[in-house]
mmCIF file of C-alpha atoms and ligand atoms in Angstrom:
data_model
loop_
_atom_site.group_PDB
_atom_site.id
_atom_site.type_symbol
_atom_site.label_atom_id
_atom_site.label_comp_id
_atom_site.label_asym_id
_atom_site.label_seq_id
_atom_site.Cartn_x
_atom_site.Cartn_y
_atom_site.Cartn_z
ATOM 1 C CA MET A 1414 -13.264 5.931 -11.979
ATOM 2 C CA ALA A 1415 -10.316 7.376 -10.057
ATOM 3 C CA HIS A 1416 -11.175 9.337 -6.708
ATOM 4 C CA LEU A 1417 -10.254 12.895 -6.972
ATOM 5 C CA VAL A 1418 -8.323 13.924 -3.792
ATOM 6 C CA THR A 1419 -6.625 17.054 -2.687
ATOM 7 C CA LEU A 1420 -3.123 16.582 -1.366
ATOM 8 C CA ILE A 1421 -1.875 19.417 0.937
ATOM 9 C CA PRO A 1422 1.591 18.576 2.163
ATOM 10 C CA GLY A 1423 1.758 21.521 4.483
ATOM 11 C CA ASP A 1424 5.153 22.602 5.972
ATOM 12 C CA GLY A 1425 7.642 21.355 8.402
ATOM 13 C CA ILE A 1426 7.545 17.624 8.543
ATOM 14 C CA GLY A 1427 4.280 17.760 6.319
ATOM 15 C CA PRO A 1428 6.058 17.165 2.929
ATOM 16 C CA GLU A 1429 7.798 14.287 4.225
ATOM 17 C CA VAL A 1430 4.949 12.579 5.883
ATOM 18 C CA ALA A 1431 2.552 13.332 2.973
ATOM 19 C CA ALA A 1432 4.968 11.676 0.366
ATOM 20 C CA ALA A 1433 5.198 8.628 2.530
ATOM 21 C CA ALA A 1434 1.323 8.370 2.887
ATOM 22 C CA ARG A 1435 0.895 8.987 -0.819
ATOM 23 C CA ARG A 1436 3.195 6.328 -1.649
ATOM 24 C CA VAL A 1437 1.414 3.799 0.520
ATOM 25 C CA LEU A 1438 -2.045 4.853 -0.665
ATOM 26 C CA ASP A 1439 -0.709 4.503 -4.180
ATOM 27 C CA ALA A 1440 0.655 1.088 -3.415
ATOM 28 C CA THR A 1441 -3.061 -0.238 -2.577
ATOM 29 C CA GLY A 1442 -3.923 0.174 -6.362
ATOM 30 C CA VAL A 1443 -6.944 2.367 -5.448
ATOM 31 C CA ALA A 1444 -7.129 4.727 -8.193
ATOM 32 C CA ILE A 1445 -6.550 8.202 -6.738
ATOM 33 C CA ASP A 1446 -6.305 11.381 -8.984
ATOM 34 C CA TRP A 1447 -4.158 13.606 -6.548
ATOM 35 C CA VAL A 1448 -4.123 17.369 -6.935
ATOM 36 C CA VAL A 1449 -1.304 18.806 -4.980
ATOM 37 C CA GLU A 1450 -1.968 22.325 -3.490
ATOM 38 C CA GLU A 1451 0.735 24.162 -1.527
ATOM 39 C CA ALA A 1452 -0.354 25.811 1.775
ATOM 40 C CA GLY A 1453 1.897 26.911 4.750
ATOM 41 C CA ALA A 1454 4.854 28.959 5.672
ATOM 42 C CA ALA A 1455 6.492 29.133 2.282
ATOM 43 C CA VAL A 1456 3.174 30.243 0.798
ATOM 44 C CA LEU A 1457 2.763 32.814 3.380
ATOM 45 C CA GLU A 1458 6.035 34.311 2.708
ATOM 46 C CA ARG A 1459 5.219 34.250 -1.143
ATOM 47 C CA GLU A 1460 1.575 35.311 -1.070
ATOM 48 C CA GLY A 1461 0.980 36.983 2.329
ATOM 49 C CA THR A 1462 -1.488 34.101 3.335
ATOM 50 C CA PRO A 1463 -0.786 30.459 4.398
ATOM 51 C CA LEU A 1464 -4.162 29.363 2.896
ATOM 52 C CA PRO A 1465 -5.004 30.842 -0.574
ATOM 53 C CA GLU A 1466 -8.465 30.821 -1.656
ATOM 54 C CA ARG A 1467 -7.483 28.443 -4.386
ATOM 55 C CA VAL A 1468 -6.695 25.555 -2.000
ATOM 56 C CA LEU A 1469 -10.159 25.925 -0.552
ATOM 57 C CA GLU A 1470 -11.492 25.990 -3.919
ATOM 58 C CA GLN A 1471 -9.814 22.726 -4.897
ATOM 59 C CA ILE A 1472 -10.949 21.056 -1.887
ATOM 60 C CA ARG A 1473 -14.532 22.076 -2.678
ATOM 61 C CA ARG A 1474 -14.136 20.367 -6.158
ATOM 62 C CA SER A 1475 -12.794 17.290 -4.872
ATOM 63 C CA ARG A 1476 -14.783 17.174 -1.735
ATOM 64 C CA VAL A 1477 -11.999 15.422 0.082
ATOM 65 C CA ALA A 1478 -8.461 16.188 1.090
ATOM 66 C CA LEU A 1479 -5.440 14.571 2.761
ATOM 67 C CA LYS A 1480 -3.445 17.376 4.516
ATOM 68 C CA GLY A 1481 -0.277 17.735 6.268
ATOM 69 C CA PRO A 1482 0.334 19.965 9.200
ATOM 70 C CA ILE A 1483 0.633 23.866 8.817
ATOM 71 C CA THR A 1484 2.769 25.898 11.242
ATOM 72 C CA THR A 1485 0.940 28.780 13.034
ATOM 73 C CA PRO A 1486 3.335 31.390 14.433
ATOM 74 C CA VAL A 1487 2.708 31.769 18.179
ATOM 75 C CA GLY A 1488 1.213 35.023 19.651
ATOM 76 C CA THR A 1489 1.832 37.150 16.337
ATOM 77 C CA GLY A 1490 -1.743 37.983 15.771
ATOM 78 C CA PHE A 1491 -1.658 35.499 12.678
ATOM 79 C CA ARG A 1492 -4.781 33.269 12.490
ATOM 80 C CA SER A 1493 -4.237 29.581 12.202
ATOM 81 C CA ALA A 1494 -4.534 28.215 8.729
ATOM 82 C CA ASN A 1495 -5.958 24.991 10.219
ATOM 83 C CA VAL A 1496 -8.643 26.741 11.980
ATOM 84 C CA GLU A 1497 -9.350 29.015 9.096
ATOM 85 C CA LEU A 1498 -9.722 25.899 6.776
ATOM 86 C CA ARG A 1499 -11.977 24.055 9.267
ATOM 87 C CA GLN A 1500 -14.194 27.290 9.292
ATOM 88 C CA ALA A 1501 -14.255 28.066 5.780
ATOM 89 C CA LEU A 1502 -15.237 24.494 4.897
ATOM 90 C CA ASP A 1503 -17.519 24.206 7.962
ATOM 91 C CA LEU A 1504 -15.647 20.928 9.007
ATOM 92 C CA PHE A 1505 -17.670 20.973 12.317
ATOM 93 C CA ALA A 1506 -16.617 17.440 13.666
ATOM 94 C CA ALA A 1507 -13.177 16.344 14.324
ATOM 95 C CA VAL A 1508 -12.833 12.467 14.862
ATOM 96 C CA ARG A 1509 -9.606 11.317 16.432
ATOM 97 C CA PRO A 1510 -9.317 7.675 17.497
ATOM 98 C CA SER A 1511 -6.597 6.527 19.923
ATOM 99 C CA ARG A 1512 -6.267 2.719 20.308
ATOM 100 C CA SER A 1513 -3.555 0.677 21.981
ATOM 101 C CA LEU A 1514 -1.297 -0.902 19.229
ATOM 102 C CA PRO A 1515 0.680 -4.256 19.598
ATOM 103 C CA GLY A 1516 4.297 -3.608 19.874
ATOM 104 C CA VAL A 1517 3.990 0.075 20.941
ATOM 105 C CA PRO A 1518 5.376 0.764 24.394
ATOM 106 C CA GLY A 1519 2.651 2.554 26.546
ATOM 107 C CA ARG A 1520 1.414 2.170 30.234
ATOM 108 C CA TYR A 1521 -2.050 0.827 29.067
ATOM 109 C CA LEU A 1522 -2.805 -2.236 27.003
ATOM 110 C CA ASP A 1523 -6.429 -1.795 26.134
ATOM 111 C CA VAL A 1524 -7.303 1.829 25.193
ATOM 112 C CA ASP A 1525 -9.694 2.331 22.489
ATOM 113 C CA LEU A 1526 -10.994 5.827 22.472
ATOM 114 C CA VAL A 1527 -12.417 8.269 20.114
ATOM 115 C CA VAL A 1528 -12.210 12.204 20.699
ATOM 116 C CA ILE A 1529 -15.235 13.909 19.031
ATOM 117 C CA ARG A 1530 -14.264 17.443 18.982
ATOM 118 C CA GLU A 1531 -16.490 20.397 18.151
ATOM 119 C CA ASN A 1532 -14.255 22.184 15.294
ATOM 120 C CA THR A 1533 -15.685 25.621 14.641
ATOM 121 C CA GLU A 1534 -16.900 27.482 17.611
ATOM 122 C CA ASP A 1535 -15.599 28.105 21.310
ATOM 123 C CA VAL A 1536 -12.435 30.391 21.712
ATOM 124 C CA TYR A 1537 -11.201 29.037 18.391
ATOM 125 C CA GLN A 1538 -13.853 31.159 16.419
ATOM 126 C CA GLY A 1539 -11.143 33.836 16.393
ATOM 127 C CA ILE A 1540 -13.114 36.594 18.352
ATOM 128 C CA GLU A 1541 -10.232 38.411 19.962
ATOM 129 C CA TYR A 1542 -9.302 41.663 21.043
ATOM 130 C CA PRO A 1543 -5.664 42.488 21.583
ATOM 131 C CA LEU A 1544 -4.240 44.485 24.409
ATOM 132 C CA GLY A 1545 -4.515 48.298 23.713
ATOM 133 C CA ALA A 1546 -6.452 48.525 20.512
ATOM 134 C CA PRO A 1547 -9.415 50.956 20.541
ATOM 135 C CA GLU A 1548 -12.004 48.155 19.958
ATOM 136 C CA THR A 1549 -10.744 46.469 23.088
ATOM 137 C CA ALA A 1550 -11.363 49.646 25.362
ATOM 138 C CA GLU A 1551 -14.891 49.659 23.597
ATOM 139 C CA LEU A 1552 -15.657 46.134 24.447
ATOM 140 C CA ARG A 1553 -14.258 46.677 28.026
ATOM 141 C CA ALA A 1554 -16.383 49.719 28.402
ATOM 142 C CA GLU A 1555 -19.550 47.708 27.393
ATOM 143 C CA LEU A 1556 -18.867 44.913 29.507
ATOM 144 C CA ARG A 1557 -18.151 47.211 32.441
ATOM 145 C CA ARG A 1558 -21.870 48.750 31.741
ATOM 146 C CA LEU A 1559 -23.322 45.354 31.357
ATOM 147 C CA GLU A 1560 -21.671 43.526 34.410
ATOM 148 C CA LEU A 1561 -21.330 46.608 36.470
ATOM 149 C CA GLU A 1562 -17.831 45.443 37.305
ATOM 150 C CA GLU A 1563 -14.331 46.645 37.027
ATOM 151 C CA ILE A 1564 -12.142 44.892 34.058
ATOM 152 C CA ARG A 1565 -8.490 45.612 34.274
ATOM 153 C CA ASP A 1566 -7.651 48.234 31.515
ATOM 154 C CA ASP A 1567 -4.559 46.329 30.575
ATOM 155 C CA SER A 1568 -6.708 43.210 29.401
ATOM 156 C CA ALA A 1569 -6.893 41.310 26.172
ATOM 157 C CA PHE A 1570 -10.010 39.220 25.443
ATOM 158 C CA SER A 1571 -10.722 36.026 23.647
ATOM 159 C CA VAL A 1572 -14.549 35.439 23.187
ATOM 160 C CA LYS A 1573 -16.036 32.017 23.620
ATOM 161 C CA PRO A 1574 -19.227 31.591 21.687
ATOM 162 C CA ILE A 1575 -21.222 28.231 21.855
ATOM 163 C CA SER A 1576 -24.331 28.228 19.756
ATOM 164 C CA VAL A 1577 -27.358 25.785 20.058
ATOM 165 C CA THR A 1578 -26.880 25.138 16.324
ATOM 166 C CA GLY A 1579 -23.143 24.377 16.749
ATOM 167 C CA ALA A 1580 -23.595 22.177 19.903
ATOM 168 C CA ARG A 1581 -26.646 20.246 18.750
ATOM 169 C CA ARG A 1582 -25.034 19.258 15.363
ATOM 170 C CA ILE A 1583 -21.741 17.899 17.095
ATOM 171 C CA VAL A 1584 -23.949 16.223 19.794
ATOM 172 C CA ARG A 1585 -25.968 14.356 17.360
ATOM 173 C CA PHE A 1586 -22.931 13.742 15.185
ATOM 174 C CA ALA A 1587 -21.617 11.938 18.107
ATOM 175 C CA PHE A 1588 -24.530 9.787 18.944
ATOM 176 C CA GLU A 1589 -24.802 8.954 15.204
ATOM 177 C CA PHE A 1590 -21.103 7.965 15.341
ATOM 178 C CA VAL A 1591 -21.523 5.664 18.251
ATOM 179 C CA ARG A 1592 -24.453 3.887 16.616
ATOM 180 C CA SER A 1593 -22.920 3.477 13.325
ATOM 181 C CA ASN A 1594 -19.520 2.301 14.776
ATOM 182 C CA GLY A 1595 -20.845 -0.063 17.173
ATOM 183 C CA ARG A 1596 -19.625 1.957 20.224
ATOM 184 C CA ARG A 1597 -21.183 1.914 23.673
ATOM 185 C CA ARG A 1598 -20.919 5.230 25.653
ATOM 186 C CA VAL A 1599 -20.337 8.861 25.230
ATOM 187 C CA THR A 1600 -18.655 10.878 27.803
ATOM 188 C CA LEU A 1601 -19.193 14.547 27.464
ATOM 189 C CA GLY A 1602 -16.489 16.762 28.969
ATOM 190 C CA HIS A 1603 -17.248 20.330 30.078
ATOM 191 C CA LYS A 1604 -16.509 23.068 32.698
ATOM 192 C CA ALA A 1605 -20.073 24.175 33.199
ATOM 193 C CA ASN A 1606 -19.668 25.059 36.848
ATOM 194 C CA ILE A 1607 -17.607 27.932 35.810
ATOM 195 C CA MET A 1608 -18.539 28.704 32.237
ATOM 196 C CA ARG A 1609 -22.313 28.294 33.111
ATOM 197 C CA PHE A 1610 -23.655 29.726 29.932
ATOM 198 C CA SER A 1611 -21.393 28.611 27.039
ATOM 199 C CA ASP A 1612 -20.345 25.030 28.551
ATOM 200 C CA GLY A 1613 -23.685 25.044 30.268
ATOM 201 C CA LEU A 1614 -25.430 25.182 26.902
ATOM 202 C CA PHE A 1615 -23.360 22.530 25.331
ATOM 203 C CA LEU A 1616 -23.932 20.208 28.488
ATOM 204 C CA SER A 1617 -27.648 20.916 28.549
ATOM 205 C CA ILE A 1618 -27.836 20.102 24.734
ATOM 206 C CA GLY A 1619 -25.956 16.957 25.273
ATOM 207 C CA ARG A 1620 -28.286 15.781 28.046
ATOM 208 C CA PHE A 1621 -31.239 16.703 26.119
ATOM 209 C CA GLU A 1622 -30.106 14.583 23.114
ATOM 210 C CA ALA A 1623 -29.005 11.652 25.182
ATOM 211 C CA ASP A 1624 -32.480 11.467 26.900
ATOM 212 C CA ARG A 1625 -33.499 10.517 23.236
ATOM 213 C CA GLN A 1626 -30.921 7.938 22.876
ATOM 214 C CA PRO A 1627 -31.909 4.977 25.152
ATOM 215 C CA ASN A 1628 -29.438 2.615 23.594
ATOM 216 C CA VAL A 1629 -26.396 4.596 24.182
ATOM 217 C CA ARG A 1630 -24.832 5.281 27.733
ATOM 218 C CA PHE A 1631 -24.144 8.748 28.284
ATOM 219 C CA GLU A 1632 -22.245 10.639 31.077
ATOM 220 C CA ASP A 1633 -20.748 14.089 31.586
ATOM 221 C CA MET A 1634 -17.819 15.167 33.561
ATOM 222 C CA GLU A 1635 -15.781 18.293 34.213
ATOM 223 C CA ILE A 1636 -12.981 18.448 32.067
ATOM 224 C CA ASP A 1637 -10.441 18.624 35.081
ATOM 225 C CA GLN A 1638 -11.889 15.463 36.427
ATOM 226 C CA LEU A 1639 -12.049 13.907 33.005
ATOM 227 C CA SER A 1640 -8.323 14.704 32.580
ATOM 228 C CA MET A 1641 -7.288 13.051 35.686
ATOM 229 C CA ARG A 1642 -9.431 9.979 35.062
ATOM 230 C CA LEU A 1643 -8.145 9.561 31.589
ATOM 231 C CA VAL A 1644 -4.599 9.410 32.700
ATOM 232 C CA ARG A 1645 -5.655 6.967 35.535
ATOM 233 C CA ASP A 1646 -7.944 4.811 33.937
ATOM 234 C CA PRO A 1647 -8.334 5.362 30.140
ATOM 235 C CA GLU A 1648 -9.439 1.875 29.361
ATOM 236 C CA ARG A 1649 -12.999 2.777 30.847
ATOM 237 C CA PHE A 1650 -13.695 5.476 28.277
ATOM 238 C CA ASP A 1651 -15.275 5.065 24.804
ATOM 239 C CA VAL A 1652 -16.211 8.042 22.806
ATOM 240 C CA LEU A 1653 -15.399 11.765 24.312
ATOM 241 C CA LEU A 1654 -17.643 14.592 22.909
ATOM 242 C CA LEU A 1655 -15.761 17.855 23.448
ATOM 243 C CA PRO A 1656 -16.050 21.451 22.861
ATOM 244 C CA ASN A 1657 -13.263 22.803 20.761
ATOM 245 C CA LEU A 1658 -10.538 23.871 23.190
ATOM 246 C CA TYR A 1659 -10.858 20.907 25.499
ATOM 247 C CA GLY A 1660 -11.050 18.566 22.296
ATOM 248 C CA ASP A 1661 -7.739 20.004 21.185
ATOM 249 C CA ILE A 1662 -5.888 19.427 24.348
ATOM 250 C CA LEU A 1663 -7.305 16.132 25.106
ATOM 251 C CA SER A 1664 -6.500 14.748 21.588
ATOM 252 C CA ASP A 1665 -2.922 15.256 22.345
ATOM 253 C CA LEU A 1666 -3.345 13.658 25.705
ATOM 254 C CA CYS A 1667 -5.241 10.778 24.389
ATOM 255 C CA ALA A 1668 -2.532 10.293 21.558
ATOM 256 C CA GLY A 1669 -0.055 10.279 24.391
ATOM 257 C CA LEU A 1670 -1.744 7.363 25.967
ATOM 258 C CA VAL A 1671 -0.994 4.968 23.167
ATOM 259 C CA GLY A 1672 2.190 5.806 21.785
ATOM 260 C CA GLY A 1673 2.342 9.564 21.005
ATOM 261 C CA LEU A 1674 1.655 12.015 18.228
ATOM 262 C CA GLY A 1675 3.549 10.015 15.484
ATOM 263 C CA LEU A 1676 0.630 7.724 15.386
ATOM 264 C CA ALA A 1677 -2.450 9.616 15.856
ATOM 265 C CA ALA A 1678 -4.737 10.155 12.872
ATOM 266 C CA GLY A 1679 -7.743 12.217 12.490
ATOM 267 C CA ALA A 1680 -10.557 13.458 10.195
ATOM 268 C CA ASN A 1681 -12.340 16.947 10.133
ATOM 269 C CA LEU A 1682 -15.871 16.278 8.614
ATOM 270 C CA GLY A 1683 -18.882 18.474 7.541
ATOM 271 C CA TRP A 1684 -21.909 17.900 5.537
ATOM 272 C CA GLU A 1685 -20.088 18.488 2.374
ATOM 273 C CA TYR A 1686 -16.476 18.094 2.704
ATOM 274 C CA ALA A 1687 -13.878 15.892 4.666
ATOM 275 C CA VAL A 1688 -10.292 16.633 5.242
ATOM 276 C CA PHE A 1689 -8.106 14.034 6.843
ATOM 277 C CA GLU A 1690 -4.972 14.971 8.865
ATOM 278 C CA PRO A 1691 -2.716 13.706 11.548
ATOM 279 C CA VAL A 1692 -3.168 15.123 15.038
ATOM 280 C CA HIS A 1693 0.340 16.333 15.232
ATOM 281 C CA GLY A 1694 1.798 19.594 14.104
ATOM 282 C CA SER A 1695 4.666 20.572 11.903
ATOM 283 C CA ALA A 1696 7.466 19.479 14.387
ATOM 284 C CA PRO A 1697 9.915 22.207 13.475
ATOM 285 C CA ASP A 1698 12.413 20.344 15.785
ATOM 286 C CA ILE A 1699 12.813 17.374 13.575
ATOM 287 C CA ALA A 1700 11.613 18.969 10.083
ATOM 288 C CA GLY A 1701 13.928 18.282 7.208
ATOM 289 C CA ARG A 1702 15.641 15.383 8.763
ATOM 290 C CA GLY A 1703 13.836 12.435 7.346
ATOM 291 C CA ILE A 1704 12.944 10.945 10.700
ATOM 292 C CA ALA A 1705 9.465 11.923 11.146
ATOM 293 C CA ASN A 1706 7.004 9.312 11.929
ATOM 294 C CA PRO A 1707 4.667 8.891 8.854
ATOM 295 C CA LEU A 1708 2.246 6.611 10.482
ATOM 296 C CA ALA A 1709 -0.152 9.104 11.733
ATOM 297 C CA MET A 1710 -0.426 10.611 8.260
ATOM 298 C CA ILE A 1711 -0.772 7.057 6.943
ATOM 299 C CA ARG A 1712 -3.474 6.241 9.206
ATOM 300 C CA SER A 1713 -5.172 9.239 8.193
ATOM 301 C CA GLY A 1714 -4.910 7.989 4.636
ATOM 302 C CA ALA A 1715 -6.531 4.913 5.759
ATOM 303 C CA MET A 1716 -9.659 6.754 7.270
ATOM 304 C CA LEU A 1717 -9.640 8.710 3.978
ATOM 305 C CA LEU A 1718 -9.970 5.312 2.180
ATOM 306 C CA ARG A 1719 -12.667 4.302 4.315
ATOM 307 C CA HIS A 1720 -14.513 7.521 3.618
ATOM 308 C CA LEU A 1721 -14.126 6.967 -0.158
ATOM 309 C CA GLY A 1722 -15.804 3.678 0.446
ATOM 310 C CA GLU A 1723 -12.834 1.560 -0.181
ATOM 311 C CA HIS A 1724 -13.137 -0.372 3.129
ATOM 312 C CA GLU A 1725 -11.072 -3.472 2.335
ATOM 313 C CA TRP A 1726 -8.218 -1.201 1.409
ATOM 314 C CA ALA A 1727 -8.564 0.907 4.398
ATOM 315 C CA ALA A 1728 -8.522 -2.111 6.704
ATOM 316 C CA ALA A 1729 -5.486 -3.418 4.573
ATOM 317 C CA VAL A 1730 -3.361 -0.334 5.251
ATOM 318 C CA GLU A 1731 -4.380 -0.473 9.036
ATOM 319 C CA ARG A 1732 -3.172 -4.104 9.160
ATOM 320 C CA ALA A 1733 -0.036 -3.363 7.446
ATOM 321 C CA VAL A 1734 0.564 -0.427 9.885
ATOM 322 C CA GLU A 1735 -0.012 -2.950 12.680
ATOM 323 C CA ARG A 1736 2.391 -5.515 11.347
ATOM 324 C CA VAL A 1737 5.235 -3.190 10.878
ATOM 325 C CA LEU A 1738 4.696 -2.006 14.606
ATOM 326 C CA GLU A 1739 4.347 -5.558 15.923
ATOM 327 C CA GLU A 1740 7.494 -6.578 14.276
ATOM 328 C CA ALA A 1741 9.280 -3.660 15.689
ATOM 329 C CA ALA A 1742 12.074 -3.907 13.252
ATOM 330 C CA VAL A 1743 11.378 -0.511 11.378
ATOM 331 C CA ARG A 1744 10.492 2.326 13.465
ATOM 332 C CA THR A 1745 11.249 5.965 13.731
ATOM 333 C CA PRO A 1746 13.121 7.576 16.727
ATOM 334 C CA ASP A 1747 9.869 8.807 18.516
ATOM 335 C CA LEU A 1748 9.085 5.137 19.100
ATOM 336 C CA GLY A 1749 12.529 4.398 20.201
ATOM 337 C CA GLY A 1750 13.954 3.013 16.738
ATOM 338 C CA ALA A 1751 16.406 4.492 14.394
ATOM 339 C CA SER A 1752 14.607 4.099 11.041
ATOM 340 C CA SER A 1753 13.669 7.057 8.596
ATOM 341 C CA THR A 1754 10.392 8.117 7.269
ATOM 342 C CA GLU A 1755 10.995 6.319 4.097
ATOM 343 C CA ASP A 1756 11.935 3.171 5.852
ATOM 344 C CA VAL A 1757 8.805 3.096 7.549
ATOM 345 C CA ALA A 1758 6.727 3.772 4.361
ATOM 346 C CA ASP A 1759 8.528 0.954 2.679
ATOM 347 C CA ALA A 1760 7.871 -1.357 5.334
ATOM 348 C CA VAL A 1761 4.251 -0.568 5.177
ATOM 349 C CA THR A 1762 3.981 -0.859 1.512
ATOM 350 C CA LYS A 1763 5.835 -4.221 1.555
ATOM 351 C CA HIS A 1764 3.257 -5.526 4.231
ATOM 352 C CA LEU A 1765 0.511 -4.411 1.822
ATOM 353 C CA ALA A 1766 1.981 -6.464 -0.884
ATOM 354 C CA SER A 1767 2.362 -9.616 1.322
HETATM 355 P P1 NAD B 2033 4.021 19.059 17.045
HETATM 356 O O1 NAD B 2033 2.903 18.286 16.958
HETATM 357 O O2 NAD B 2033 4.420 19.841 15.777
HETATM 358 O O3 NAD B 2033 5.282 18.633 17.944
HETATM 359 C C1 NAD B 2033 5.265 18.214 19.213
HETATM 360 C C2 NAD B 2033 6.446 17.146 19.431
HETATM 361 O O4 NAD B 2033 5.897 15.976 18.890
HETATM 362 C C3 NAD B 2033 7.639 17.645 18.979
HETATM 363 O O5 NAD B 2033 8.700 17.194 19.757
HETATM 364 C C4 NAD B 2033 7.614 16.786 17.648
HETATM 365 O O6 NAD B 2033 9.032 16.506 17.179
HETATM 366 C C5 NAD B 2033 6.871 15.602 17.917
HETATM 367 N N1 NAD B 2033 6.072 14.938 16.785
HETATM 368 C C6 NAD B 2033 5.090 15.467 16.224
HETATM 369 N N2 NAD B 2033 4.730 14.896 15.169
HETATM 370 C C7 NAD B 2033 5.776 13.875 15.037
HETATM 371 C C8 NAD B 2033 5.928 12.855 14.185
HETATM 372 N N3 NAD B 2033 5.087 12.633 12.996
HETATM 373 N N4 NAD B 2033 7.016 12.114 14.172
HETATM 374 C C9 NAD B 2033 7.852 12.169 15.328
HETATM 375 N N5 NAD B 2033 7.707 13.102 16.331
HETATM 376 C C10 NAD B 2033 6.588 13.881 16.033
HETATM 377 O O7 NAD B 2033 3.512 20.443 18.017
HETATM 378 P P2 NAD B 2033 4.231 21.802 18.110
HETATM 379 O O8 NAD B 2033 5.584 21.683 18.199
HETATM 380 O O9 NAD B 2033 3.354 22.395 19.283
HETATM 381 O O10 NAD B 2033 3.618 22.603 16.851
HETATM 382 C C11 NAD B 2033 4.490 23.030 15.890
HETATM 383 C C12 NAD B 2033 3.586 23.650 14.825
HETATM 384 O O11 NAD B 2033 2.620 22.843 14.249
HETATM 385 C C13 NAD B 2033 2.841 25.058 15.489
HETATM 386 O O12 NAD B 2033 3.104 26.059 14.520
HETATM 387 C C14 NAD B 2033 1.473 24.454 15.571
HETATM 388 O O13 NAD B 2033 0.664 25.598 15.616
HETATM 389 C C15 NAD B 2033 1.255 23.676 14.493
HETATM 390 N N6 NAD B 2033 0.262 22.647 14.546
HETATM 391 C C16 NAD B 2033 -0.469 22.448 13.415
HETATM 392 C C17 NAD B 2033 -1.489 21.476 13.342
HETATM 393 C C18 NAD B 2033 -2.243 21.160 12.006
HETATM 394 O O14 NAD B 2033 -1.753 21.576 11.029
HETATM 395 N N7 NAD B 2033 -3.310 20.568 12.099
HETATM 396 C C19 NAD B 2033 -1.806 20.707 14.459
HETATM 397 C C20 NAD B 2033 -0.844 21.025 15.722
HETATM 398 C C21 NAD B 2033 -0.031 21.908 15.740
#
C-alpha cells in the first residue's frame, strides 16, 4: 500500500527544493501518495493566514509531511507559521543531524552531531506583549508589584515558559534517541546561572533523568561556553539537548560546521505526527533563480523514508547524496559550484539508479 504523505512546498526557495526532493523520492520506487498543500506567503495574501486549518487537517490525516520553508515577516507582529505548525501538532522534538561529508569543504573532518531541540515552549510559545499596549502596562504593573522593582515603562515583553511536562518529555526523548541510535553522550545546554527557574528547571530535569541512565554519558554546559567549544572542538560532541531558542541558534551553527544550510536536514516529531523539513529558511535572496541547494530537503526526505520504515531506500538516498558530493562535479553555488537545483536532483537520481 502506498504511504500517504502531505507535501507542503512552502514559499521562497521552498517550491524549488520540494520539487527536487519529490523527484528523488519518487525515483526510489517507494510508493508514496503525495497530497500537496499550499502554505506560506501567497496563501497569507489570499486568505489572511499563511497556515490554513486545512493544511493541519491534511497532516493529521496523513500523519507525516515533507515541508519546505515558510517566510516569517520580521517584527510585524505576525506569528511564525512554522512555530504555529509545531505547536498545533505538538511536534515537541526537533532532530537535526550535522555530519562531516566527503567532498564538502569545512574546517573539521569528523563532526557527527545531532541537535535535539525542544520545539514547543520557551520564548517561542508566543506569549508576547508589545510596546505601548494596555495589557503590557498591566503586566508591568503586576510584575512591579511582585518584584518590588521598577520596570521601564517603554518595555516590551517576551515570556519564557519551561514546564516540567515539556522538559521531561524532551529529555526522555533525547535519552531514548541515544539508546536507539547507538549514540554515546548527551550534552545539555542551558543558561541556568541567569535564568535560574526556567533554564534551571530544564537542567534539573536533565540531571534527574541522567541519573537513571547509567549507560549514557551526560554533561551540562552553559550555552555561551558550549557555543565556544562547538566552534573550537565540535568533534568531541555527540547529542546536544537544548531548549527551544538555543536549539534554533545552535542548529544553524552546527549546520555551518559541516557545509552550511544547503545540506542541513531535520525532523519535527511528536507522539502522533512527524513533519520533515530542512533547517534553512525561504532564502529570499536566491528564490526563483533555480540555484538553491536541494540536498537539505532531499536529506529530510531520506529521514522521512526511514520514519516510514523504508530503511533501505533511506540509506540509498543518503548514499546517492554522498556520492554526488564526493564527485564534486555537480554542486550549487553555496558549495562553490555552478549547477542548478535541477542538476543536483538529476545527479542524485542518477546515482540512485546506478
Ligand atoms: P535562510 O535560511 O532562508 O537563509 C540564510 C542564508 O543561507 C541565505 O544567504 C540563503 O541564500 C542561504 N541558504 C539557505 N538555504 C539555502 C539553500 N537550500 N541553498 C543555498 N543557499 C541557502 O535564513 P533567513 O534569510 O534568515 O530567513 C529567510 C526567511 O525564512 C525568514 O522569513 C525566516 O523566518 C524563514 N525561515 C523559515 C524556516 C522554516 O520554514 N522552517 C526556517 C528558518 C527561517
